[in-house]
Amino acid sequence: MTKYKLDKLALVVTVMALPALTMTGCVTVKDYYQEYFGMDKSTREVTGYYEHVDSKIYRNTLVVPEGLDNPGTNQELVVPQVNAKSLHGPLGEAVDVRPPTAPYRSDMGIHTQWIDGEAIVWFERNGSHGIQSEDDAWMLLASVLKHMNIGVGKIAPGQYLLTTISRDFTEFGKPYDATDADVGLKKYNQIYQIRVGRNSDGSLGIASKLIGSMTSLSSGKGMEDLLDMIEQERFAMGFANNIIHEIDAKQHEAEADPDNLVVSLGKDHNRHQAIIVEAPFETTNAILEGLFDKCGWKVLKHSVSKALYDVEVQDNTDNWTNVHGRRLLDINTGKYKIRVGIHQKKYSSITFYNEKDNPIPDQEISRLYPGFADVLVEEFKSYSGAQAVKVQAN
């Protein structure tokens, strides 16, 4: 089996932004509609259908045939008459039914918790995270924010306390990118206050609090949208969960063998022909975000939660890429779904599917493999040598 090795892979990996995608026509129309008729909040509703609110209770008109007894009744099951004016709180379309963001727990001994208006990332004492002091947590936080492309606006002198500069987020506390704009997601331009400290029993944590938020459409048009406490909790918890995801990613990147990267053909957990990368899932997934553009493949959609890329190979020129010379990426034109999976618990698998979500035949993957492995190795090299920025508490 042919294998490609990469010498001296750097331990620090930075994430490149996805190439900017042109907004589709339907997204543009939706933005214009909301601009003139108000922001669409239908995603906060159960179904969007409220015909039941006009329902009335009528007298029982059940006709019982002669010779049969009337069915039994239970007064406890009678629907009481309720005066809508006596009810307090939001009703119907005004009810936000979106679930709160669930707290995340990492197998490294880290978890999130919502307490008194702050989302806190706790470092458990028996965890494998290696964070033992305020300085450890502070330096880790600085690195994580840099990795998430969130700038630091102000650091409180003599304290482990900082305020971020404004940054666009999705409604789940994830940093907003070009892919989110392409599908028309709303922007939430927000500022967070973050502090490192301990609770009464000495446990160490990183606490995040949302202190400013402005809502706009994907087009940039500002909209009126006051966030209630439930929404503030959802944003802050999402932000804290993303801190843990970044910590997980950094930890797994450090576990990659710095002397060799092996890319080979094999079978994924579904027994489909796949390209196997002997590097952690988080690292490989981050590398792919900048890889497809260099291949000349257009990213149509990207799902972070599913590790799924929808790409399009548009013409014959897209089959070529220039990496230390001209090398052929032997793949047919068309649309593909590319999934990244965990292989044998510590490695990664990259599986190609056609537009109908059927796996690509083995012989086609075998043709693609040599050139794709070359490009993947070169992309790992291009990420090497990144410098971490040290942010100190004064």
mmCIF file with all atom_site columns, C-alpha atoms in Angstrom, residues 79-156:
data_model
loop_
_atom_site.group_PDB
_atom_site.id
_atom_site.type_symbol
_atom_site.label_atom_id
_atom_site.label_alt_id
_atom_site.label_comp_id
_atom_site.label_asym_id
_atom_site.label_entity_id
_atom_site.label_seq_id
_atom_site.pdbx_PDB_ins_code
_atom_site.Cartn_x
_atom_site.Cartn_y
_atom_site.Cartn_z
_atom_site.occupancy
_atom_site.B_iso_or_equiv
_atom_site.pdbx_formal_charge
_atom_site.auth_seq_id
_atom_site.auth_comp_id
_atom_site.auth_asym_id
_atom_site.auth_atom_id
_atom_site.pdbx_PDB_model_num
ATOM 1  C CA . VAL A 1 79  ? -61.875 21.104 29.409 1.00 0.00 ? 79  VAL A CA 1
ATOM 2  C CA . PRO A 1 80  ? -62.428 24.196 31.564 1.00 0.00 ? 80  PRO A CA 1
ATOM 3  C CA . GLN A 1 81  ? -63.343 27.553 30.100 1.00 0.00 ? 81  GLN A CA 1
ATOM 4  C CA . VAL A 1 82  ? -60.383 29.934 30.343 1.00 0.00 ? 82  VAL A CA 1
ATOM 5  C CA . ASN A 1 83  ? -60.466 33.683 29.903 1.00 0.00 ? 83  ASN A CA 1
ATOM 6  C CA . ALA A 1 84  ? -57.449 34.529 27.740 1.00 0.00 ? 84  ALA A CA 1
ATOM 7  C CA . LYS A 1 85  ? -57.289 38.011 29.283 1.00 0.00 ? 85  LYS A CA 1
ATOM 8  C CA . SER A 1 86  ? -56.559 36.482 32.688 1.00 0.00 ? 86  SER A CA 1
ATOM 9  C CA . LEU A 1 87  ? -53.425 34.706 31.420 1.00 0.00 ? 87  LEU A CA 1
ATOM 10 C CA . HIS A 1 88  ? -50.012 36.257 31.909 1.00 0.00 ? 88  HIS A CA 1
ATOM 11 C CA . GLY A 1 89  ? -46.898 35.789 29.786 1.00 0.00 ? 89  GLY A CA 1
ATOM 12 C CA . PRO A 1 90  ? -46.348 35.237 26.060 1.00 0.00 ? 90  PRO A CA 1
ATOM 13 C CA . LEU A 1 91  ? -48.841 33.221 24.018 1.00 0.00 ? 91  LEU A CA 1
ATOM 14 C CA . GLY A 1 92  ? -48.913 31.658 20.543 1.00 0.00 ? 92  GLY A CA 1
ATOM 15 C CA . GLU A 1 93  ? -46.335 33.131 18.177 1.00 0.00 ? 93  GLU A CA 1
ATOM 16 C CA . ALA A 1 94  ? -44.751 35.121 21.006 1.00 0.00 ? 94  ALA A CA 1
ATOM 17 C CA . VAL A 1 95  ? -43.546 31.924 22.718 1.00 0.00 ? 95  VAL A CA 1
ATOM 18 C CA . ASP A 1 96  ? -39.871 31.087 22.051 1.00 0.00 ? 96  ASP A CA 1
ATOM 19 C CA . VAL A 1 97  ? -39.821 27.296 21.995 1.00 0.00 ? 97  VAL A CA 1
ATOM 20 C CA . ARG A 1 98  ? -36.150 26.839 21.112 1.00 0.00 ? 98  ARG A CA 1
ATOM 21 C CA . PRO A 1 99  ? -34.452 24.646 23.721 1.00 0.00 ? 99  PRO A CA 1
ATOM 22 C CA . PRO A 1 100 ? -31.656 26.129 25.808 1.00 0.00 ? 100 PRO A CA 1
ATOM 23 C CA . THR A 1 101 ? -28.108 25.243 24.814 1.00 0.00 ? 101 THR A CA 1
ATOM 24 C CA . ALA A 1 102 ? -27.161 22.044 26.600 1.00 0.00 ? 102 ALA A CA 1
ATOM 25 C CA . PRO A 1 103 ? -24.023 22.108 28.768 1.00 0.00 ? 103 PRO A CA 1
ATOM 26 C CA . TYR A 1 104 ? -21.109 20.295 27.177 1.00 0.00 ? 104 TYR A CA 1
ATOM 27 C CA . ARG A 1 105 ? -18.806 17.837 28.945 1.00 0.00 ? 105 ARG A CA 1
ATOM 28 C CA . SER A 1 106 ? -15.409 16.765 27.637 1.00 0.00 ? 106 SER A CA 1
ATOM 29 C CA . ASP A 1 107 ? -13.680 13.488 28.435 1.00 0.00 ? 107 ASP A CA 1
ATOM 30 C CA . MET A 1 108 ? -10.665 15.618 29.411 1.00 0.00 ? 108 MET A CA 1
ATOM 31 C CA . GLY A 1 109 ? -12.458 16.551 32.642 1.00 0.00 ? 109 GLY A CA 1
ATOM 32 C CA . ILE A 1 110 ? -14.024 19.842 31.563 1.00 0.00 ? 110 ILE A CA 1
ATOM 33 C CA . HIS A 1 111 ? -17.702 20.824 31.623 1.00 0.00 ? 111 HIS A CA 1
ATOM 34 C CA . THR A 1 112 ? -19.896 23.913 31.322 1.00 0.00 ? 112 THR A CA 1
ATOM 35 C CA . GLN A 1 113 ? -22.508 25.251 33.725 1.00 0.00 ? 113 GLN A CA 1
ATOM 36 C CA . TRP A 1 114 ? -24.860 28.258 33.781 1.00 0.00 ? 114 TRP A CA 1
ATOM 37 C CA . ILE A 1 115 ? -24.705 30.143 37.094 1.00 0.00 ? 115 ILE A CA 1
ATOM 38 C CA . ASP A 1 116 ? -25.989 33.640 37.937 1.00 0.00 ? 116 ASP A CA 1
ATOM 39 C CA . GLY A 1 117 ? -25.843 35.042 34.413 1.00 0.00 ? 117 GLY A CA 1
ATOM 40 C CA . GLU A 1 118 ? -22.496 33.473 33.447 1.00 0.00 ? 118 GLU A CA 1
ATOM 41 C CA . ALA A 1 119 ? -21.592 30.386 31.447 1.00 0.00 ? 119 ALA A CA 1
ATOM 42 C CA . ILE A 1 120 ? -18.647 28.768 33.227 1.00 0.00 ? 120 ILE A CA 1
ATOM 43 C CA . VAL A 1 121 ? -16.124 26.282 31.866 1.00 0.00 ? 121 VAL A CA 1
ATOM 44 C CA . TRP A 1 122 ? -14.985 24.216 34.864 1.00 0.00 ? 122 TRP A CA 1
ATOM 45 C CA . PHE A 1 123 ? -11.651 22.369 34.967 1.00 0.00 ? 123 PHE A CA 1
ATOM 46 C CA . GLU A 1 124 ? -12.214 19.277 37.094 1.00 0.00 ? 124 GLU A CA 1
ATOM 47 C CA . ARG A 1 125 ? -9.386  18.466 39.492 1.00 0.00 ? 125 ARG A CA 1
ATOM 48 C CA . ASN A 1 126 ? -8.932  14.886 38.292 1.00 0.00 ? 126 ASN A CA 1
ATOM 49 C CA . GLY A 1 127 ? -9.115  15.762 34.581 1.00 0.00 ? 127 GLY A CA 1
ATOM 50 C CA . SER A 1 128 ? -6.443  15.281 31.915 1.00 0.00 ? 128 SER A CA 1
ATOM 51 C CA . HIS A 1 129 ? -6.642  18.903 30.724 1.00 0.00 ? 129 HIS A CA 1
ATOM 52 C CA . GLY A 1 130 ? -3.436  19.950 32.500 1.00 0.00 ? 130 GLY A CA 1
ATOM 53 C CA . ILE A 1 131 ? -4.878  23.289 33.690 1.00 0.00 ? 131 ILE A CA 1
ATOM 54 C CA . GLN A 1 132 ? -3.877  23.753 37.314 1.00 0.00 ? 132 GLN A CA 1
ATOM 55 C CA . SER A 1 133 ? -3.464  27.493 37.867 1.00 0.00 ? 133 SER A CA 1
ATOM 56 C CA . GLU A 1 134 ? -5.017  30.806 36.898 1.00 0.00 ? 134 GLU A CA 1
ATOM 57 C CA . ASP A 1 135 ? -2.017  31.476 34.678 1.00 0.00 ? 135 ASP A CA 1
ATOM 58 C CA . ASP A 1 136 ? -2.564  28.151 32.876 1.00 0.00 ? 136 ASP A CA 1
ATOM 59 C CA . ALA A 1 137 ? -6.230  28.978 32.246 1.00 0.00 ? 137 ALA A CA 1
ATOM 60 C CA . TRP A 1 138 ? -5.430  32.561 31.198 1.00 0.00 ? 138 TRP A CA 1
ATOM 61 C CA . MET A 1 139 ? -2.826  31.542 28.636 1.00 0.00 ? 139 MET A CA 1
ATOM 62 C CA . LEU A 1 140 ? -5.108  28.796 27.318 1.00 0.00 ? 140 LEU A CA 1
ATOM 63 C CA . LEU A 1 141 ? -7.949  31.313 26.985 1.00 0.00 ? 141 LEU A CA 1
ATOM 64 C CA . ALA A 1 142 ? -5.744  33.689 24.993 1.00 0.00 ? 142 ALA A CA 1
ATOM 65 C CA . SER A 1 143 ? -4.773  30.898 22.600 1.00 0.00 ? 143 SER A CA 1
ATOM 66 C CA . VAL A 1 144 ? -8.382  29.694 22.235 1.00 0.00 ? 144 VAL A CA 1
ATOM 67 C CA . LEU A 1 145 ? -9.688  33.196 21.451 1.00 0.00 ? 145 LEU A CA 1
ATOM 68 C CA . LYS A 1 146 ? -6.976  33.632 18.812 1.00 0.00 ? 146 LYS A CA 1
ATOM 69 C CA . HIS A 1 147 ? -7.922  30.266 17.316 1.00 0.00 ? 147 HIS A CA 1
ATOM 70 C CA . MET A 1 148 ? -11.603 31.315 17.231 1.00 0.00 ? 148 MET A CA 1
ATOM 71 C CA . ASN A 1 149 ? -10.635 34.674 15.667 1.00 0.00 ? 149 ASN A CA 1
ATOM 72 C CA . ILE A 1 150 ? -12.109 36.654 18.572 1.00 0.00 ? 150 ILE A CA 1
ATOM 73 C CA . GLY A 1 151 ? -10.129 39.789 19.390 1.00 0.00 ? 151 GLY A CA 1
ATOM 74 C CA . VAL A 1 152 ? -9.334  41.071 22.879 1.00 0.00 ? 152 VAL A CA 1
ATOM 75 C CA . GLY A 1 153 ? -10.539 44.632 23.428 1.00 0.00 ? 153 GLY A CA 1
ATOM 76 C CA . LYS A 1 154 ? -9.509  45.331 27.022 1.00 0.00 ? 154 LYS A CA 1
ATOM 77 C CA . ILE A 1 155 ? -7.696  43.599 29.863 1.00 0.00 ? 155 ILE A CA 1
ATOM 78 C CA . ALA A 1 156 ? -8.380  44.704 33.445 1.00 0.00 ? 156 ALA A CA 1
#
